[in-house]
Short mmCIF file of C-alpha atoms in Angstrom, two decimals:
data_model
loop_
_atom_site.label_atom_id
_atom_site.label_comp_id
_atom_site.label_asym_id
_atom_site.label_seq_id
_atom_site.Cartn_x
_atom_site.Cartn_y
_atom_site.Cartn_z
CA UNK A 1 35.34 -28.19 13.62
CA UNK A 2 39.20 -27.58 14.17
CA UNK A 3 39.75 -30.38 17.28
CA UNK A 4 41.44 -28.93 20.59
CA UNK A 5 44.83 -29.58 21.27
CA UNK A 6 44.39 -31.16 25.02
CA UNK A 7 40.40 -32.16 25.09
CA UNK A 8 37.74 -31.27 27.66
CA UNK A 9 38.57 -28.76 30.43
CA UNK A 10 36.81 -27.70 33.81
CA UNK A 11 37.84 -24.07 34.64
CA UNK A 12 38.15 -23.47 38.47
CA UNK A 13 37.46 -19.67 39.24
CA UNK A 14 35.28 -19.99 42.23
CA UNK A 15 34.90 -16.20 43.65
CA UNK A 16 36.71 -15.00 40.74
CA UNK A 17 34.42 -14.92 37.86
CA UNK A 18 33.43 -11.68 36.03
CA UNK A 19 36.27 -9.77 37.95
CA UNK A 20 39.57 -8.99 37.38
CA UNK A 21 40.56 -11.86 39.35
CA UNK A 22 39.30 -13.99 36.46
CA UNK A 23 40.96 -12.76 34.17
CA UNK A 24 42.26 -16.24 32.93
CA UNK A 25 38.65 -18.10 33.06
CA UNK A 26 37.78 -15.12 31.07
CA UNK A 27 40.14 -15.82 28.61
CA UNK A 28 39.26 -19.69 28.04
CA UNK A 29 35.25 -19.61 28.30
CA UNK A 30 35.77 -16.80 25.25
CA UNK A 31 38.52 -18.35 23.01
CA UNK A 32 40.95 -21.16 23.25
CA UNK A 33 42.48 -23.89 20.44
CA UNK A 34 43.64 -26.13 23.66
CA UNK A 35 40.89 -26.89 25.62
CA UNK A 36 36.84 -27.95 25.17
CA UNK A 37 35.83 -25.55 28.37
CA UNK A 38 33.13 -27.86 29.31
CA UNK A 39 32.41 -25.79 32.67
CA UNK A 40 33.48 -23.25 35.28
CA UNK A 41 33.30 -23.67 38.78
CA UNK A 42 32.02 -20.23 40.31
CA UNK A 43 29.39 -20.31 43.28
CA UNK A 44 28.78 -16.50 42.96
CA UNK A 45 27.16 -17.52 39.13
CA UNK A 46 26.27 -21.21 39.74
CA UNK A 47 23.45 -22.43 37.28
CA UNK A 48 24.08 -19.60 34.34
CA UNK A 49 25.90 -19.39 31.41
CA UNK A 50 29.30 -18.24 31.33
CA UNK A 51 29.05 -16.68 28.24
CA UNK A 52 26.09 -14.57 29.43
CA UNK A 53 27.60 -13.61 32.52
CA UNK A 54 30.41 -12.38 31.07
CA UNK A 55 29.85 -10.84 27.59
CA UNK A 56 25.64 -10.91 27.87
CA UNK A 57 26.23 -13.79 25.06
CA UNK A 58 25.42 -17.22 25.67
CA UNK A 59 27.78 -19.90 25.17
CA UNK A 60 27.07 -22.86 26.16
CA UNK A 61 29.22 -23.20 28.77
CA UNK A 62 27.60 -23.91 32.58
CA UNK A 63 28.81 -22.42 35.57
CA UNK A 64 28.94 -24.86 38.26
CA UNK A 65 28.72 -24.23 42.32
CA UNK A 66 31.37 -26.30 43.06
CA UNK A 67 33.41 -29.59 41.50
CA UNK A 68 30.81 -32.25 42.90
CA UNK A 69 27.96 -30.35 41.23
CA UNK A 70 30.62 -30.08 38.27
CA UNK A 71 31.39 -33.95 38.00
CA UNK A 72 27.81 -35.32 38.31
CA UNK A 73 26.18 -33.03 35.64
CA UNK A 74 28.91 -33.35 32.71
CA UNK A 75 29.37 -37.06 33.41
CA UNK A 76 25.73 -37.06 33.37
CA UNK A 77 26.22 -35.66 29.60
CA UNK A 78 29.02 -37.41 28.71
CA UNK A 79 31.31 -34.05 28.54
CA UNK A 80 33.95 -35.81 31.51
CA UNK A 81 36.81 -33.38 31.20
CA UNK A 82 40.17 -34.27 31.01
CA UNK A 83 41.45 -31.12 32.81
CA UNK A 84 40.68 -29.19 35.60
CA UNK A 85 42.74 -25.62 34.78
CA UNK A 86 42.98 -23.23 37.34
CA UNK A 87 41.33 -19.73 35.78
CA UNK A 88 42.26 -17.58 38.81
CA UNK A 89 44.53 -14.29 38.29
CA UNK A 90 44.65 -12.82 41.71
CA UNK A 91 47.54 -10.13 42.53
CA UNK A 92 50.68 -12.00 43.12
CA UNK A 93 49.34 -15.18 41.36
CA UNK A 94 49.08 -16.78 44.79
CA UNK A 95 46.68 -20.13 44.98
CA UNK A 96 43.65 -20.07 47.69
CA UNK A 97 43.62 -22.94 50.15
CA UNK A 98 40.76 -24.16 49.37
CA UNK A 99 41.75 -24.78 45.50
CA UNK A 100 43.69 -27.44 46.80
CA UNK A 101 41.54 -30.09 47.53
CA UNK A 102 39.55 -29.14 44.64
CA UNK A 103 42.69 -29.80 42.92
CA UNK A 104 43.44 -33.05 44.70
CA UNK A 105 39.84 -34.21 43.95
CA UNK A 106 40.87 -33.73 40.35
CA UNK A 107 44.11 -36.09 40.53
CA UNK A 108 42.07 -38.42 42.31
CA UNK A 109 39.72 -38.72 39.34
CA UNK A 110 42.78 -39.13 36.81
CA UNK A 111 42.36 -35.93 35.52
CA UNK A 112 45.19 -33.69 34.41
CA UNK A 113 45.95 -30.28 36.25
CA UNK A 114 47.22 -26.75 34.15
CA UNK A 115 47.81 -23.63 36.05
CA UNK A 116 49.21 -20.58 35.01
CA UNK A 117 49.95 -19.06 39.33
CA UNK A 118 53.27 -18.47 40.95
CA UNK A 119 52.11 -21.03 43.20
CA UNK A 120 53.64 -23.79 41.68
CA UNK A 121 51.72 -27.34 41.96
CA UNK A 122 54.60 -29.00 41.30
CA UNK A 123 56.38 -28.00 44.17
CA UNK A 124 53.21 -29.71 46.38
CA UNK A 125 54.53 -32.69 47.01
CA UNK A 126 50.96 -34.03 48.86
CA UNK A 127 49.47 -33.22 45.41
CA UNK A 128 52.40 -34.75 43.33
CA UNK A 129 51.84 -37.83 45.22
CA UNK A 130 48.59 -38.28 44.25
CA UNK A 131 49.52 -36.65 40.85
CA UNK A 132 51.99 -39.83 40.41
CA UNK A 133 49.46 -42.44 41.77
CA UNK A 134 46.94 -41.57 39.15
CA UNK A 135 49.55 -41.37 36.18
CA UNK A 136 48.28 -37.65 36.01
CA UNK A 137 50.08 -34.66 34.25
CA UNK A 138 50.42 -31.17 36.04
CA UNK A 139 51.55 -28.42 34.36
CA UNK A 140 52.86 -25.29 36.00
CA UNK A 141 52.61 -22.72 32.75
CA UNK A 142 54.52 -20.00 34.46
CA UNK A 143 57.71 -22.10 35.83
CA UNK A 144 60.47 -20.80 34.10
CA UNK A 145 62.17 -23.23 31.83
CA UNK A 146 66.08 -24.23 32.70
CA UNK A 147 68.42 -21.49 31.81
CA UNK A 148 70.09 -23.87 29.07
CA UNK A 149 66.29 -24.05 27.06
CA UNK A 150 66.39 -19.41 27.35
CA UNK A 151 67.16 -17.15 24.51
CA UNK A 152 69.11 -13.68 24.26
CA UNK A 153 68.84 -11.00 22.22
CA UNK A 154 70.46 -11.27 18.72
CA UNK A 155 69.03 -8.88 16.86
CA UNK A 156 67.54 -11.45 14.44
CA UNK A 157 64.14 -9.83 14.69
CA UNK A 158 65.32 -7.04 12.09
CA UNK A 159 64.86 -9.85 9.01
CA UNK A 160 61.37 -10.15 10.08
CA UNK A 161 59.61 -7.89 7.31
CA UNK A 162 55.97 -8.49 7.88
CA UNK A 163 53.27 -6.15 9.67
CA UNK A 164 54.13 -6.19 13.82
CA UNK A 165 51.57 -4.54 15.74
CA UNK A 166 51.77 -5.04 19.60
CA UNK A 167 48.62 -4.28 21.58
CA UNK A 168 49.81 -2.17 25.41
CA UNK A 169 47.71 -0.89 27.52
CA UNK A 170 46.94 2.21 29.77
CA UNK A 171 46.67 -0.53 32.64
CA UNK A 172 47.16 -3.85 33.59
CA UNK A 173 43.71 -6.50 33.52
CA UNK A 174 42.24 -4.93 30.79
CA UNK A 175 41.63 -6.62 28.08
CA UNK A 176 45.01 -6.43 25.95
CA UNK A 177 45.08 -10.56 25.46
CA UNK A 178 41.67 -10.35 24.08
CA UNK A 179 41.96 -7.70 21.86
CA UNK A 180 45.29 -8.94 20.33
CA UNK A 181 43.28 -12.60 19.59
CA UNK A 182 40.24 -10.15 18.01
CA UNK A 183 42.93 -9.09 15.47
CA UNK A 184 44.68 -11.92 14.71
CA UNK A 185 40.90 -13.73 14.26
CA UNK A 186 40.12 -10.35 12.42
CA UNK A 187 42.82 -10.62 9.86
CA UNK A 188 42.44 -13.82 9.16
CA UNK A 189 38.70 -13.30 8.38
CA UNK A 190 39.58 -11.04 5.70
CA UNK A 191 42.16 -13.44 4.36
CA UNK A 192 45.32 -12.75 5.53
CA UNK A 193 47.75 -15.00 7.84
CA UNK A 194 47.93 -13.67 11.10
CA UNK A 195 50.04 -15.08 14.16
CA UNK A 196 49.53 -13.87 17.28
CA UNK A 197 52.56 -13.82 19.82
CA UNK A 198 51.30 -14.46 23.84
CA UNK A 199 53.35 -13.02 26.69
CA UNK A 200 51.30 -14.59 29.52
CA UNK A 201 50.08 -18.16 31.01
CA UNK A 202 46.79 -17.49 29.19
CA UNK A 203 48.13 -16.98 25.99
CA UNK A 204 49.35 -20.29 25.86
CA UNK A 205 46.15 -21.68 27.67
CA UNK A 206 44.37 -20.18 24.77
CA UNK A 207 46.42 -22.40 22.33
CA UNK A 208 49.46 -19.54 21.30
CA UNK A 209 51.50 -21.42 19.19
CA UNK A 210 54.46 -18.69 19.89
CA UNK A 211 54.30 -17.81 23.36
CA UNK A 212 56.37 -17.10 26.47
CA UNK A 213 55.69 -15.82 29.76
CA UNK A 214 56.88 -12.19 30.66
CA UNK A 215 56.29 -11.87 34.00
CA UNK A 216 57.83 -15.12 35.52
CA UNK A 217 61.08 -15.09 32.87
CA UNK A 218 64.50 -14.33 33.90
CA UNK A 219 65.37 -10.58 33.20
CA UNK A 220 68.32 -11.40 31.40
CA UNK A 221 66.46 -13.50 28.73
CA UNK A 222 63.23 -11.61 28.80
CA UNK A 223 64.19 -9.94 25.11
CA UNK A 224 65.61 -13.05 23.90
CA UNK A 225 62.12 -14.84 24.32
CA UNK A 226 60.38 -11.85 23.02
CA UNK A 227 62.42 -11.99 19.74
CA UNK A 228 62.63 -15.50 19.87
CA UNK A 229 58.80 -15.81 19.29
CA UNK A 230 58.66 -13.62 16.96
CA UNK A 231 61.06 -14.67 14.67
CA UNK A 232 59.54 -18.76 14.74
CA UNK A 233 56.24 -17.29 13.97
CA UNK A 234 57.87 -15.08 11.28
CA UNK A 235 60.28 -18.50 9.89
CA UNK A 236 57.47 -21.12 10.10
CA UNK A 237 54.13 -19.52 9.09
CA UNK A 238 54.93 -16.63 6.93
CA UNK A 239 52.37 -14.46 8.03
CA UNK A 240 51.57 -11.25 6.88
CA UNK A 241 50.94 -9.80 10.15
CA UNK A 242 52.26 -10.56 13.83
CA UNK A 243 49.93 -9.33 16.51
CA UNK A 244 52.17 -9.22 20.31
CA UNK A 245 50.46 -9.40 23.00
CA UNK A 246 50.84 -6.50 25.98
CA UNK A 247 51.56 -7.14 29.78
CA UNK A 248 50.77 -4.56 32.18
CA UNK A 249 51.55 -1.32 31.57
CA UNK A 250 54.43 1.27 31.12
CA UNK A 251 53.24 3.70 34.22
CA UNK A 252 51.64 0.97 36.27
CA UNK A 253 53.58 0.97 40.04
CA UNK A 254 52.74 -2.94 40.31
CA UNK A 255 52.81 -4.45 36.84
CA UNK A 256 55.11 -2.48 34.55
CA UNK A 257 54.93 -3.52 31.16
CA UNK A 258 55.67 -2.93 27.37
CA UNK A 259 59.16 -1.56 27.58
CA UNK A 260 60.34 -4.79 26.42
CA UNK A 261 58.06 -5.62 24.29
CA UNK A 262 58.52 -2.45 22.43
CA UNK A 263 62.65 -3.11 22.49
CA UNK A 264 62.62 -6.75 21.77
CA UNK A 265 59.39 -7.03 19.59
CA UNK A 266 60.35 -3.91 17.37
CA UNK A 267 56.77 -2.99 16.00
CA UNK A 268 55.69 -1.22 13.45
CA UNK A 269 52.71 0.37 15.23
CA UNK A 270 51.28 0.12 18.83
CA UNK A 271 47.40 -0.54 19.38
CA UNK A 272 46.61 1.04 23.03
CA UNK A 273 43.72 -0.31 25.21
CA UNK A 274 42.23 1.83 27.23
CA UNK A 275 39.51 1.50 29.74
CA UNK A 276 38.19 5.35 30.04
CA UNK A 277 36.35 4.75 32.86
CA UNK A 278 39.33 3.56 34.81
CA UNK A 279 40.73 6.50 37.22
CA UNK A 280 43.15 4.34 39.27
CA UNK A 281 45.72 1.78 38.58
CA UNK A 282 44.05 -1.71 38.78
CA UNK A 283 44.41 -2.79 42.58
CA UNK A 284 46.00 0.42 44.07
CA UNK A 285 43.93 2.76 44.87
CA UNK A 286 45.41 6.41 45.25
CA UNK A 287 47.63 5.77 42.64
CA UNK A 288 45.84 7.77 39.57
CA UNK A 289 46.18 6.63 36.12
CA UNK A 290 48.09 8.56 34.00
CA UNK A 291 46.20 10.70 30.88
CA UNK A 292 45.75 8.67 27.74
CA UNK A 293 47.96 11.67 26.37
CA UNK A 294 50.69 10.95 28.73
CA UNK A 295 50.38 7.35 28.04
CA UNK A 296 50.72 7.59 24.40
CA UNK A 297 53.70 10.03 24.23
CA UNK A 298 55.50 7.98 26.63
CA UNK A 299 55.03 4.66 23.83
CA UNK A 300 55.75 7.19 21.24
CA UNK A 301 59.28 8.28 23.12
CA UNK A 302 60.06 5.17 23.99
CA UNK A 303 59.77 3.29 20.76
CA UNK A 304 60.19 5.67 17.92
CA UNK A 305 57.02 4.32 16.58
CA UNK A 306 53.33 5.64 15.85
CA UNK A 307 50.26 4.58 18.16
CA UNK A 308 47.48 4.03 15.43
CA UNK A 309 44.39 3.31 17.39
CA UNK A 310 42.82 3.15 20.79
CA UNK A 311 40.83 -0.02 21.35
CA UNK A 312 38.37 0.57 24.20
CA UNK A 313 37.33 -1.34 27.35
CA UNK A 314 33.83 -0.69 28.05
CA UNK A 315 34.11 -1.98 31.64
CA UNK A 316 31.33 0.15 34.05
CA UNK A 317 29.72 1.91 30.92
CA UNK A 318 26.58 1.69 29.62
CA UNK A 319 26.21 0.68 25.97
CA UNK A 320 24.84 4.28 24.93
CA UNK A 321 27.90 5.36 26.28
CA UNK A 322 30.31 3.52 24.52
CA UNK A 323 30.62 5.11 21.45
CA UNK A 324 30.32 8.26 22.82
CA UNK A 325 33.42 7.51 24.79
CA UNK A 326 35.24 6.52 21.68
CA UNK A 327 33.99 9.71 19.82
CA UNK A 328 35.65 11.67 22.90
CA UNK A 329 39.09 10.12 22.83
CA UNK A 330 39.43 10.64 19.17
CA UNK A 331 38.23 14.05 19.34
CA UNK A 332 41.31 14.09 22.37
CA UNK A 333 43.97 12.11 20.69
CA UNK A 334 43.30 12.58 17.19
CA UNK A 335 43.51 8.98 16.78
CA UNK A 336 40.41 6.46 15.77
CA UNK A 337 39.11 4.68 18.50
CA UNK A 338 36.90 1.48 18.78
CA UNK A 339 35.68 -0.96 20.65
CA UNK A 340 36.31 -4.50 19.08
CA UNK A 341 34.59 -6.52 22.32
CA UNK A 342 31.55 -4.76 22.02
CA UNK A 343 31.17 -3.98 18.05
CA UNK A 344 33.53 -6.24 16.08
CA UNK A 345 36.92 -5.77 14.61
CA UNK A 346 35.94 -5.26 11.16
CA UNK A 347 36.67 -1.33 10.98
CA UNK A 348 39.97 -1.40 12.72
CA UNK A 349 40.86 -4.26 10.51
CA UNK A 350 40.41 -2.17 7.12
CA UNK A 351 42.66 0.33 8.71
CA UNK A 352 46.00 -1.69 9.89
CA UNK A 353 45.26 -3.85 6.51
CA UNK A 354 46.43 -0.50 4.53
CA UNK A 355 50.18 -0.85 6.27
CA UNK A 356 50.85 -4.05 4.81
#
């Protein structure tokens, strides 16, 4: 078994799990390369799986009520983490109040600290303090590095002749991270190298070896990290396919996304997720999603480049509906449609393996 790059890990989500609040927790108890996720903290689900609650598959992984319920029981089984990361993805990636002494109980303990908010904790300087007295490492994943450490644009990214598919979305918090991981996993289950580029704090929680952080990068440099990542994946692993992961969306009023992406990343072919269920933009209501039609020609426009599939989020359906769904949006679109959560990647796989 492949050994994680930073150890054991405690995820704090408490209120947060199994919405899209979560998003981040969600992320780690289903995949990541840097952690052992030896436990969430989540009241709401104390005492289940996390595996269960989220994907009705066990895992393994215990949801705690809080971090003194936490501590004793994985001490108890000699899984002590070495992390506590902060899984919350609230609107405006602000911290809760009452993370912080969870947080502080963690330095106290030795225990590292990783979060991925615009809260930074190392701007805290209670928590630093006690941070420094314990010889403990915090890492704020969406800082921006120093301006010196940024890359522009160069236009590089047009010697990079392998397979790039980048996976948007119709909306922001639904599932374009996990998808994008499905494929890369996907490919290289039928035996071909697949790198997978991350664009968010999770991303790179989950182990992306190529990764920066849209949303809290300097404009200016935005499509200089973009290609940046690209072309390292491209120069050090040969791969035959690059998968990019999607932020937000192109018609969503809070989190616009892709436009980049689609400038800087140059893919071949675009992989939409869509959650057909989904009537508003996540977080605003009265702001109505745009069609899946609207959405597509709009990528289309924009890029110059085909939208192969639809990969479906089957968030508020039941599972008898779920392929119905997909059935409907091809019959809409004309273009395949499947759910790679929910039934496996293997079909959409033998598809994108053809434009190799």
């Amino acid at each position: 078994m492949k050994k994680s790059i930073d150890g054991n890990a405690l995820v704090y989500c408490d209120g947060a799990f199994n919405t899209p609040n979560g998003k981040t927790a969600h992320g780690l108890v289903r995949f990541t390369e840097r952690y052992d996720v030896v436990g969430v903290i989540d009241e709401n689900y104390a005492g289940r799986d996390a595996g269960e609650v989220l994907d009705g598959k066990p895992n393994g992984i215990p949801v705690f009520a809080n971090m003194d319920q936490a501590v004793e029981t994985l001490n108890a089984s000699g899984n002590t983490p070495k992390s506590l990361v902060i899984g919350l993805a609230p609107d405006g990636g602000r911290l809760p109040q009452e993370a912080k002494a969870t947080i502080a109980k963690a330095l106290e303990m030795g225990w590292n600290v990783d979060s991925g908010l615009h809260d930074f904790l190392t701007n805290d300087a209670a928590l630093m303090a006690v941070a420094n007295t314990n010889n403990c490492r915090v890492r704020d994943v969406r800082k921006t590095p120093d301006r010196d450490k940024l890359h522009f644009f160069t236009g590089e990214i047009e010697k990079v002749d392998c397979l790039k598919l980048a996976v948007l979305g119709t909306d922001s918090a639904l599932g374009k991270r996990t998808t994008a991981w499905l494929l890369v996993h996907g490919f290289r289950d039928a035996g071909q190298r697949a790198e997978m580029i991350g664009t968010g704090q999770t991303a790179w929680m989950q182990g992306a070896k190529y990764s920066m952080v849209m949303d809290s990068c300097i404009n200016d440099f935005v499509s200089g990290e973009i290609e940046h990542a690209v072309v390292s994946a491209y120069k050090n692993e040969s791969p035959d396919v690059i998968v990019i992961e999607g932020q937000g969306s192109l018609m969503n009023p809070a989190y616009p996304g892709g436009f980049e992406i689609l400038a800087a990343g140059r893919p071949d072919y675009v992989i939409l997720q869509h959650a057909p269920k989904r009537l508003e933009y996540d977080g605003f209501p009265g702001y109505k999603m745009h069609s899946l039609a609207e959405q597509i020609n709009a990528i289309e426009v924009i890029s110059g480049k085909k939208v192969i599939a639809i990969t479906v989020n089957h968030e508020e359906m039941k599972e008898d509906e779920i392929l119905e769904a997909c059935k409907q949006i091809t019959l809409e679109t004309k273009l395949p449609a499947f759910d790679v959560l929910k039934y496996g990647t293997k079909d959409l796989i033998a598809l994108l393996k053809e434009k190799i």
